[in-house]
Amino acid sequence: MQLWNKGFEPDKIIEEFTVGSDRELDLMLAKYDVEGSIAHIKMLQSIGLLKKKELDLLLPALEDIKNSIEKGDFKIEEGVEDVHSQIEFLLTAKLGDIGKKIHSGRSRNDQVLVDLKLFFRDEIKRIAEACNKLFARLQDLSEQHKDKLMPGYTHLQIAMPSSFGLWFGAYAEALTDDMQILLAAYKIANQNPLGSAAGYGSSFPLDREMTTELLHFENPHYNVVAAQMSRGKTEKAVASALAAIASTLGHLAMDICLWMCGNFGFVSFPDELTTGSSIMPHKKNPDVFEIMRGKCNRLQSVQNEVALLTANLPLGYNRDLQLLKDIMFPAIRELIQCLEIADFMLQHIKVKSDILEEKLYDYIFTVEDVNRLASEGMPFRDAYKKIGMEVQNGTYKPTRKVEHHHLGSIGNLATERIALKMKNIMKEF
Ligand code: ARG
């Protein structure tokens, strides 16, 4: 049975194909659908489209549905198209004609939009929390290992001394940039589409400011066509935030895979957090970080999927938009999973000490030596040449002097300033 039934049933094949994964995915929207409906009917009553006593019957019935959703008892039944239909059917089954009244001045197009905005708003906050937790872990590790030097690379060739403090701290600060993008997505999601109805408004005198306030949105999407256009646009913004975070996390995963490799051995994890090989008995593999790297790479393609799905759609609602849920919902879940497992793994990371003592890194202090000569008065180019020639003819003696770096950029982690950046962003969610 469809909400739009007017005397004929669609063919079963058509129904299954068009409903797709909605019966499953819409469960994520159920709670928000009820919240949207509660705001909508309070507003309908305020403009005289519902009587007070009708509202008083509808509100507890909607609360009951909300409870069943929270308890996990709510289902979208076979033959029911989506969550919006299921909730309206439940209300009508319980209250008869009054249940049918809630849809005045509303279309499923603005209904699903409002659900999605509320859903994205909450999910973005969950992502922000997970990022913030990982951020704190990275900051901690950065401080904890600030004196442990490691090689820095350019072109994947040994370059200059770096430190574990810098490495962990780099990913913490990178996350603050990603969070700016996430915050932008949050602001885009935090606008009320309710009242735009099918996308062209309503002839009822709907009070859109009232539903905006009730649902704690920052403001309405004032233009009803813009409200409808925000389906797809919001997803694009969220997808670009997912991509930003995934790119940082994927990069971190790659570093770890490389550095767990026996040729480096810079970091390791307790045996029980590694995985084995079915043939090579000695193997301790970084599967967690490989899966993370793979997922994070894939997550960066979500924005392309959204862009292609919505490219050149005619203005107004089109059913293609339904498929955005198939792309976005699993992607959000996956990113949160990656953030959580990254935090879990890093809690157990072991970092190698005295790496730069190895002969392999004899030349890593040459820039130090050049700089020291230059600060003693020798022109930089001459100092560069002198050390360069020593390296070339094999007379260079590694000094392993790092004081300069400790006072300079390696020692300067600015942990507190970076923490303040994050704190200020977090306040805005
Ligand atoms: N399941 C639909 C979606 O997610 C709900 C909106 C249906 N609207 C319509 N005009 N058929 O887009």
Short mmCIF file of C-alpha atoms and ligand atoms in Angstrom, two decimals:
data_model
loop_
_atom_site.label_atom_id
_atom_site.label_comp_id
_atom_site.label_asym_id
_atom_site.label_seq_id
_atom_site.Cartn_x
_atom_site.Cartn_y
_atom_site.Cartn_z
CA MET A 1 0.00 0.00 0.00
CA GLN A 2 1.42 3.37 -1.01
CA LEU A 3 0.67 6.78 0.45
CA TRP A 4 -0.08 7.88 -3.09
CA ASN A 5 -2.43 4.98 -3.81
CA LYS A 6 -5.34 6.11 -5.93
CA GLY A 7 -6.88 2.88 -6.97
CA PHE A 8 -4.07 0.85 -8.52
CA GLU A 9 -1.17 -1.08 -7.08
CA PRO A 10 2.20 -0.81 -8.82
CA ASP A 11 3.66 -4.01 -10.19
CA LYS A 12 5.69 -5.87 -7.54
CA ILE A 13 8.83 -5.74 -9.70
CA ILE A 14 8.51 -1.97 -10.01
CA GLU A 15 7.96 -1.62 -6.29
CA GLU A 16 11.04 -3.65 -5.33
CA PHE A 17 13.24 -1.84 -7.82
CA THR A 18 12.16 1.64 -6.79
CA VAL A 19 12.14 1.01 -3.05
CA GLY A 20 15.68 -0.41 -3.28
CA SER A 21 17.42 -0.32 0.09
CA ASP A 22 15.07 2.27 1.61
CA ARG A 23 13.35 -0.13 4.00
CA GLU A 24 16.70 -0.81 5.62
CA LEU A 25 18.42 2.57 5.31
CA ASP A 26 15.40 4.63 6.30
CA LEU A 27 15.56 3.04 9.75
CA MET A 28 18.43 5.45 10.37
CA LEU A 29 16.03 8.30 9.65
CA ALA A 30 13.07 7.05 11.67
CA LYS A 31 13.85 9.01 14.84
CA TYR A 32 14.33 12.20 12.85
CA ASP A 33 11.16 11.63 10.88
CA VAL A 34 9.21 11.60 14.14
CA GLU A 35 11.00 14.74 15.36
CA GLY A 36 10.21 16.49 12.08
CA SER A 37 6.58 15.42 12.30
CA ILE A 38 6.26 16.65 15.87
CA ALA A 39 7.57 20.08 14.88
CA HIS A 40 5.35 20.12 11.79
CA ILE A 41 2.12 19.30 13.64
CA LYS A 42 2.82 21.78 16.44
CA MET A 43 3.19 24.38 13.72
CA LEU A 44 0.02 23.16 11.93
CA GLN A 45 -1.90 23.60 15.16
CA SER A 46 -0.49 27.09 15.65
CA ILE A 47 -1.83 28.17 12.26
CA GLY A 48 -5.20 26.50 12.82
CA LEU A 49 -4.81 23.50 10.53
CA LEU A 50 -5.05 21.11 13.48
CA LYS A 51 -7.23 21.39 16.55
CA LYS A 52 -5.63 21.39 19.99
CA LYS A 53 -7.35 18.11 20.83
CA GLU A 54 -6.09 16.53 17.63
CA LEU A 55 -2.58 17.64 18.47
CA ASP A 56 -3.00 16.19 21.95
CA LEU A 57 -3.81 12.80 20.42
CA LEU A 58 -1.09 12.93 17.78
CA LEU A 59 1.80 13.94 20.03
CA PRO A 60 1.67 10.94 22.41
CA ALA A 61 1.13 8.60 19.46
CA LEU A 62 4.28 9.98 17.85
CA GLU A 63 6.14 9.70 21.16
CA ASP A 64 5.10 6.02 21.31
CA ILE A 65 6.55 5.48 17.86
CA LYS A 66 9.72 7.26 18.96
CA ASN A 67 10.01 4.92 21.95
CA SER A 68 9.60 1.88 19.76
CA ILE A 69 12.36 3.24 17.48
CA GLU A 70 14.65 3.74 20.46
CA LYS A 71 13.92 0.23 21.69
CA GLY A 72 14.71 -1.17 18.25
CA ASP A 73 11.16 -2.50 17.73
CA PHE A 74 10.31 -0.27 14.79
CA LYS A 75 10.23 -1.89 11.36
CA ILE A 76 9.31 -0.78 7.87
CA GLU A 77 6.92 -3.45 6.76
CA GLU A 78 6.89 -5.36 3.52
CA GLY A 79 4.81 -3.43 1.02
CA VAL A 80 5.43 -0.09 2.75
CA GLU A 81 7.66 2.16 0.67
CA ASP A 82 9.67 4.07 3.21
CA VAL A 83 9.89 5.41 6.74
CA HIS A 84 7.62 8.36 6.02
CA SER A 85 4.85 6.05 4.85
CA GLN A 86 5.36 3.61 7.73
CA ILE A 87 5.00 6.30 10.38
CA GLU A 88 1.93 7.80 8.73
CA PHE A 89 0.34 4.34 8.42
CA LEU A 90 0.99 3.64 12.10
CA LEU A 91 -0.62 6.93 13.08
CA THR A 92 -3.62 6.37 10.85
CA ALA A 93 -4.04 2.81 12.13
CA LYS A 94 -4.13 4.19 15.64
CA LEU A 95 -6.01 7.47 15.22
CA GLY A 96 -7.92 7.11 11.97
CA ASP A 97 -8.54 10.34 10.06
CA ILE A 98 -6.52 12.46 12.48
CA GLY A 99 -3.42 10.50 11.46
CA LYS A 100 -4.05 11.48 7.86
CA LYS A 101 -4.09 15.16 8.74
CA ILE A 102 -0.41 15.47 9.59
CA HIS A 103 0.65 15.64 5.97
CA SER A 104 -1.05 18.99 5.27
CA GLY A 105 1.47 21.46 3.88
CA ARG A 106 4.15 18.83 3.61
CA SER A 107 5.53 16.52 0.94
CA ARG A 108 7.78 13.55 1.36
CA ASN A 109 10.33 15.66 -0.48
CA ASP A 110 10.75 18.16 2.34
CA GLN A 111 10.08 15.44 4.88
CA VAL A 112 13.02 13.32 3.75
CA LEU A 113 15.11 16.48 3.47
CA VAL A 114 14.42 17.48 7.04
CA ASP A 115 15.17 13.94 8.21
CA LEU A 116 18.45 13.98 6.35
CA LYS A 117 19.47 17.39 7.67
CA LEU A 118 18.81 16.27 11.24
CA PHE A 119 20.59 12.99 10.60
CA PHE A 120 23.65 14.62 9.03
CA ARG A 121 23.79 17.18 11.82
CA ASP A 122 24.02 14.39 14.41
CA GLU A 123 26.37 12.22 12.40
CA ILE A 124 28.68 15.17 11.74
CA LYS A 125 28.81 15.75 15.48
CA ARG A 126 29.68 12.09 16.02
CA ILE A 127 32.45 12.37 13.44
CA ALA A 128 33.71 15.55 15.14
CA GLU A 129 33.78 13.76 18.50
CA ALA A 130 35.66 10.81 17.04
CA CYS A 131 38.16 13.18 15.36
CA ASN A 132 38.60 15.08 18.58
CA LYS A 133 39.32 11.89 20.48
CA LEU A 134 41.89 10.77 17.93
CA PHE A 135 43.31 14.29 17.97
CA ALA A 136 43.81 14.14 21.74
CA ARG A 137 45.52 10.76 21.41
CA LEU A 138 47.89 12.10 18.74
CA GLN A 139 48.67 15.18 20.80
CA ASP A 140 49.44 13.00 23.80
CA LEU A 141 51.73 10.75 21.79
CA SER A 142 53.40 13.80 20.31
CA GLU A 143 54.30 15.13 23.75
CA GLN A 144 55.24 11.70 25.05
CA HIS A 145 57.70 11.03 22.21
CA LYS A 146 58.90 14.55 21.55
CA ASP A 147 62.55 13.72 22.20
CA LYS A 148 62.65 10.59 20.09
CA LEU A 149 64.30 11.38 16.81
CA MET A 150 63.51 9.65 13.57
CA PRO A 151 64.58 10.20 9.99
CA GLY A 152 62.63 12.64 7.88
CA TYR A 153 62.35 11.77 4.19
CA THR A 154 61.98 13.63 0.95
CA HIS A 155 61.62 11.61 -2.27
CA LEU A 156 61.56 8.68 0.18
CA GLN A 157 65.30 9.28 0.62
CA ILE A 158 66.79 9.92 4.05
CA ALA A 159 66.69 13.69 4.42
CA MET A 160 66.85 15.42 7.80
CA PRO A 161 66.22 14.57 11.42
CA SER A 162 62.60 14.58 12.44
CA SER A 163 60.95 13.32 15.59
CA PHE A 164 58.06 11.15 16.63
CA GLY A 165 56.74 14.23 18.39
CA LEU A 166 56.55 16.05 15.07
CA TRP A 167 55.09 13.07 13.29
CA PHE A 168 52.21 12.45 15.70
CA GLY A 169 51.65 16.20 16.08
CA ALA A 170 51.49 16.67 12.31
CA TYR A 171 48.46 14.41 12.05
CA ALA A 172 46.84 16.15 15.00
CA GLU A 173 47.18 19.53 13.34
CA ALA A 174 46.11 18.15 9.95
CA LEU A 175 42.89 17.00 11.62
CA THR A 176 42.17 20.58 12.69
CA ASP A 177 42.13 21.58 9.01
CA ASP A 178 39.80 18.70 8.18
CA MET A 179 37.54 19.79 10.99
CA GLN A 180 37.15 23.21 9.35
CA ILE A 181 35.69 21.44 6.33
CA LEU A 182 33.50 19.31 8.58
CA LEU A 183 32.29 22.46 10.29
CA ALA A 184 31.38 23.97 6.92
CA ALA A 185 29.36 20.83 6.15
CA TYR A 186 27.67 21.13 9.53
CA LYS A 187 26.65 24.71 8.81
CA ILE A 188 25.23 23.71 5.45
CA ALA A 189 23.28 20.85 7.01
CA ASN A 190 22.01 22.99 9.84
CA GLN A 191 19.30 24.74 7.82
CA ASN A 192 15.61 23.98 7.78
CA PRO A 193 14.02 22.77 4.53
CA LEU A 194 10.65 21.97 6.15
CA GLY A 195 7.84 23.95 4.60
CA SER A 196 9.31 23.81 1.11
CA ALA A 197 6.91 20.87 0.57
CA ALA A 198 7.39 19.27 -2.84
CA GLY A 199 9.97 21.96 -3.60
CA TYR A 200 7.70 24.87 -4.48
CA GLY A 201 6.20 25.80 -1.13
CA SER A 202 2.59 25.59 -0.03
CA SER A 203 -0.55 27.69 -0.19
CA PHE A 204 -1.03 27.10 3.55
CA PRO A 205 0.39 29.90 5.70
CA LEU A 206 3.14 27.64 7.09
CA ASP A 207 5.24 29.15 9.86
CA ARG A 208 8.71 28.08 8.80
CA GLU A 209 10.43 30.15 11.50
CA MET A 210 8.54 28.15 14.10
CA THR A 211 9.68 24.73 12.82
CA THR A 212 13.20 26.16 12.45
CA GLU A 213 13.19 27.03 16.11
CA LEU A 214 11.58 23.79 17.24
CA LEU A 215 14.13 21.73 15.39
CA HIS A 216 17.03 23.97 16.50
CA PHE A 217 18.14 24.81 13.01
CA GLU A 218 20.31 27.88 12.50
CA ASN A 219 17.92 29.30 9.90
CA PRO A 220 15.44 28.11 7.28
CA HIS A 221 16.43 27.58 3.70
CA TYR A 222 14.44 30.68 2.80
CA ASN A 223 13.98 29.96 -0.88
CA VAL A 224 11.89 26.81 -1.24
CA VAL A 225 13.61 25.82 -4.47
CA ALA A 226 17.00 26.26 -2.79
CA ALA A 227 15.72 24.07 0.04
CA GLN A 228 15.00 21.28 -2.42
CA MET A 229 18.32 21.88 -4.18
CA SER A 230 20.06 21.35 -0.88
CA ARG A 231 19.49 17.63 -1.31
CA GLY A 232 22.67 16.63 -3.05
CA LYS A 233 24.43 19.85 -2.13
CA THR A 234 24.43 18.94 1.54
CA GLU A 235 25.71 15.47 0.71
CA LYS A 236 28.47 17.00 -1.40
CA ALA A 237 29.60 19.13 1.51
CA VAL A 238 29.52 16.20 3.91
CA ALA A 239 31.33 13.99 1.39
CA SER A 240 34.11 16.52 1.01
CA ALA A 241 34.57 16.57 4.79
CA LEU A 242 34.63 12.75 4.83
CA ALA A 243 37.26 12.87 2.10
CA ALA A 244 39.40 15.37 3.97
CA ILE A 245 39.44 13.31 7.14
CA ALA A 246 39.89 10.07 5.21
CA SER A 247 42.86 11.50 3.38
CA THR A 248 44.58 12.39 6.66
CA LEU A 249 43.77 9.05 8.19
CA GLY A 250 44.76 7.09 5.08
CA HIS A 251 48.09 8.90 5.03
CA LEU A 252 48.70 8.02 8.66
CA ALA A 253 47.79 4.39 7.91
CA MET A 254 50.31 4.33 5.06
CA ASP A 255 53.11 5.71 7.28
CA ILE A 256 52.39 3.03 9.82
CA CYS A 257 52.33 0.22 7.25
CA LEU A 258 55.68 1.40 5.95
CA TRP A 259 57.22 1.88 9.33
CA MET A 260 56.05 -1.48 10.64
CA CYS A 261 58.00 -3.02 7.75
CA GLY A 262 61.14 -4.84 8.97
CA ASN A 263 63.36 -2.59 6.86
CA PHE A 264 62.24 0.35 8.97
CA GLY A 265 60.93 -1.09 12.23
CA PHE A 266 60.16 2.38 13.59
CA VAL A 267 56.82 1.40 15.11
CA SER A 268 55.29 -1.84 16.30
CA PHE A 269 52.16 -3.12 17.99
CA PRO A 270 51.49 -5.91 20.46
CA ASP A 271 51.21 -9.27 18.70
CA GLU A 272 47.50 -9.56 19.33
CA LEU A 273 46.88 -6.41 17.30
CA THR A 274 48.68 -7.78 14.26
CA THR A 275 47.61 -10.52 11.88
CA GLY A 276 49.40 -13.60 10.64
CA SER A 277 50.09 -15.41 7.42
CA SER A 278 48.76 -18.86 6.53
CA ILE A 279 52.12 -19.93 5.14
CA MET A 280 54.88 -17.77 6.65
CA PRO A 281 55.03 -18.51 10.37
CA HIS A 282 57.02 -15.40 11.30
CA LYS A 283 54.63 -12.82 9.88
CA LYS A 284 53.03 -10.02 11.91
CA ASN A 285 51.08 -8.07 9.39
CA PRO A 286 49.61 -4.57 9.62
CA ASP A 287 46.20 -5.63 8.23
CA VAL A 288 44.33 -3.12 10.37
CA PHE A 289 46.19 -0.24 8.77
CA GLU A 290 45.95 -1.74 5.32
CA ILE A 291 42.19 -2.04 5.62
CA MET A 292 42.11 1.48 7.02
CA ARG A 293 44.19 2.77 4.11
CA GLY A 294 41.91 0.99 1.63
CA LYS A 295 38.73 2.25 3.25
CA CYS A 296 40.09 5.76 3.47
CA ASN A 297 41.06 5.73 -0.19
CA ARG A 298 37.60 4.49 -1.09
CA LEU A 299 36.00 7.12 1.15
CA GLN A 300 37.69 9.78 -0.94
CA SER A 301 35.73 8.62 -3.96
CA VAL A 302 32.38 9.21 -2.23
CA GLN A 303 32.38 12.82 -3.36
CA ASN A 304 32.80 11.68 -6.96
CA GLU A 305 29.91 9.27 -6.60
CA VAL A 306 27.72 12.04 -5.21
CA ALA A 307 28.80 14.42 -7.95
CA LEU A 308 28.09 11.91 -10.70
CA LEU A 309 24.76 10.82 -9.25
CA THR A 310 23.54 14.41 -9.07
CA ALA A 311 25.22 15.81 -12.20
CA ASN A 312 22.78 17.53 -14.55
CA LEU A 313 19.64 16.53 -12.66
CA PRO A 314 16.71 18.70 -13.60
CA LEU A 315 15.71 21.26 -10.98
CA GLY A 316 13.33 19.95 -8.33
CA TYR A 317 12.95 16.51 -6.79
CA ASN A 318 14.05 13.51 -8.78
CA ARG A 319 13.97 9.97 -7.48
CA ASP A 320 17.69 9.56 -8.25
CA LEU A 321 18.24 11.52 -5.04
CA GLN A 322 17.07 8.54 -3.03
CA LEU A 323 20.30 6.75 -3.99
CA LEU A 324 22.34 9.36 -2.11
CA LYS A 325 21.43 7.49 1.03
CA ASP A 326 23.02 4.30 -0.35
CA ILE A 327 26.26 6.20 -0.82
CA MET A 328 26.34 8.40 2.26
CA PHE A 329 25.09 6.21 5.08
CA PRO A 330 27.66 3.41 4.82
CA ALA A 331 30.41 5.95 4.15
CA ILE A 332 29.73 7.81 7.38
CA ARG A 333 29.62 4.58 9.34
CA GLU A 334 32.89 3.47 7.80
CA LEU A 335 34.71 6.70 8.56
CA ILE A 336 33.63 6.62 12.19
CA GLN A 337 34.83 3.01 12.41
CA CYS A 338 38.21 3.99 10.96
CA LEU A 339 38.59 6.88 13.40
CA GLU A 340 37.72 4.65 16.33
CA ILE A 341 40.05 1.83 15.37
CA ALA A 342 42.87 4.31 14.70
CA ASP A 343 42.45 5.65 18.23
CA PHE A 344 42.35 2.14 19.63
CA MET A 345 45.50 1.05 17.79
CA LEU A 346 47.48 4.17 18.63
CA GLN A 347 46.81 3.57 22.28
CA HIS A 348 49.12 0.55 21.89
CA ILE A 349 51.75 1.85 19.50
CA LYS A 350 55.38 1.22 20.41
CA VAL A 351 58.00 3.57 19.12
CA LYS A 352 61.66 2.69 18.52
CA SER A 353 64.32 4.74 20.30
CA ASP A 354 67.77 5.80 19.11
CA ILE A 355 66.99 5.18 15.46
CA LEU A 356 69.39 7.86 14.27
CA GLU A 357 72.33 6.20 16.01
CA GLU A 358 72.40 3.66 13.19
CA LYS A 359 75.12 4.03 10.56
CA LEU A 360 72.46 4.25 7.88
CA TYR A 361 71.65 7.74 9.09
CA ASP A 362 75.22 9.08 9.18
CA TYR A 363 74.42 11.82 6.69
CA ILE A 364 71.19 12.93 8.21
CA PHE A 365 72.91 15.73 10.14
CA THR A 366 74.72 17.30 7.21
CA VAL A 367 72.32 20.23 7.05
CA GLU A 368 72.95 20.75 10.76
CA ASP A 369 76.66 20.87 10.13
CA VAL A 370 76.27 23.29 7.23
CA ASN A 371 74.05 25.51 9.35
CA ARG A 372 76.50 25.42 12.23
CA LEU A 373 79.37 26.52 9.98
CA ALA A 374 77.14 29.21 8.50
CA SER A 375 76.20 30.53 11.90
CA GLU A 376 79.89 30.62 12.79
CA GLY A 377 80.36 33.04 9.86
CA MET A 378 81.09 30.91 6.79
CA PRO A 379 78.89 31.86 3.77
CA PHE A 380 76.14 29.24 3.45
CA ARG A 381 77.16 28.19 -0.08
CA ASP A 382 80.78 27.63 1.04
CA ALA A 383 79.63 25.66 4.07
CA TYR A 384 77.35 23.57 1.84
CA LYS A 385 80.24 22.89 -0.53
CA LYS A 386 82.67 22.02 2.27
CA ILE A 387 80.34 19.44 3.82
CA GLY A 388 79.25 18.22 0.39
CA MET A 389 82.86 17.60 -0.62
CA GLU A 390 83.53 15.77 2.66
CA VAL A 391 80.58 13.47 1.98
CA GLN A 392 81.71 12.98 -1.59
CA ASN A 393 85.32 12.05 -0.78
CA GLY A 394 84.43 10.01 2.30
CA THR A 395 86.03 12.26 4.94
CA TYR A 396 82.74 13.45 6.49
CA LYS A 397 82.51 12.64 10.18
CA PRO A 398 78.91 12.46 11.40
CA THR A 399 78.54 14.88 14.29
CA ARG A 400 75.05 13.75 15.37
CA LYS A 401 74.57 17.13 16.94
CA VAL A 402 70.90 17.86 17.38
CA GLU A 403 70.82 20.74 19.84
CA HIS A 404 69.96 23.18 17.13
CA HIS A 405 66.91 21.16 16.17
CA HIS A 406 65.76 20.83 19.72
CA LEU A 407 65.72 24.58 19.98
CA GLY A 408 64.32 24.98 16.51
CA SER A 409 61.45 23.47 14.64
CA ILE A 410 61.76 19.87 15.83
CA GLY A 411 61.55 20.91 19.43
CA ASN A 412 58.77 23.36 18.82
CA LEU A 413 55.65 21.22 18.82
CA ALA A 414 53.24 24.05 19.72
CA THR A 415 50.98 21.41 21.21
CA GLU A 416 49.02 23.91 23.24
CA ARG A 417 48.39 26.23 20.32
CA ILE A 418 47.23 23.35 18.18
CA ALA A 419 44.97 22.20 21.01
CA LEU A 420 43.45 25.67 21.14
CA LYS A 421 42.72 25.58 17.41
CA MET A 422 40.83 22.32 17.89
CA LYS A 423 39.00 23.56 20.95
CA ASN A 424 37.74 26.62 19.10
CA ILE A 425 36.44 24.55 16.21
CA MET A 426 34.75 22.04 18.52
CA LYS A 427 32.88 24.85 20.23
CA GLU A 428 31.09 25.66 16.98
CA PHE A 429 29.36 22.32 16.55
N1 ARG B 1 12.41 7.50 -0.55
C1 ARG B 1 12.34 8.79 -1.15
C2 ARG B 1 13.71 9.45 -1.15
O1 ARG B 1 14.55 9.09 -0.35
C3 ARG B 1 11.40 9.64 -0.36
C4 ARG B 1 10.86 10.77 -1.12
C5 ARG B 1 9.87 10.30 -2.14
N2 ARG B 1 9.34 11.38 -2.89
C6 ARG B 1 8.74 11.21 -4.04
N3 ARG B 1 8.32 12.28 -4.64
N4 ARG B 1 8.61 10.04 -4.57
O2 ARG B 1 13.94 10.32 -1.93
#
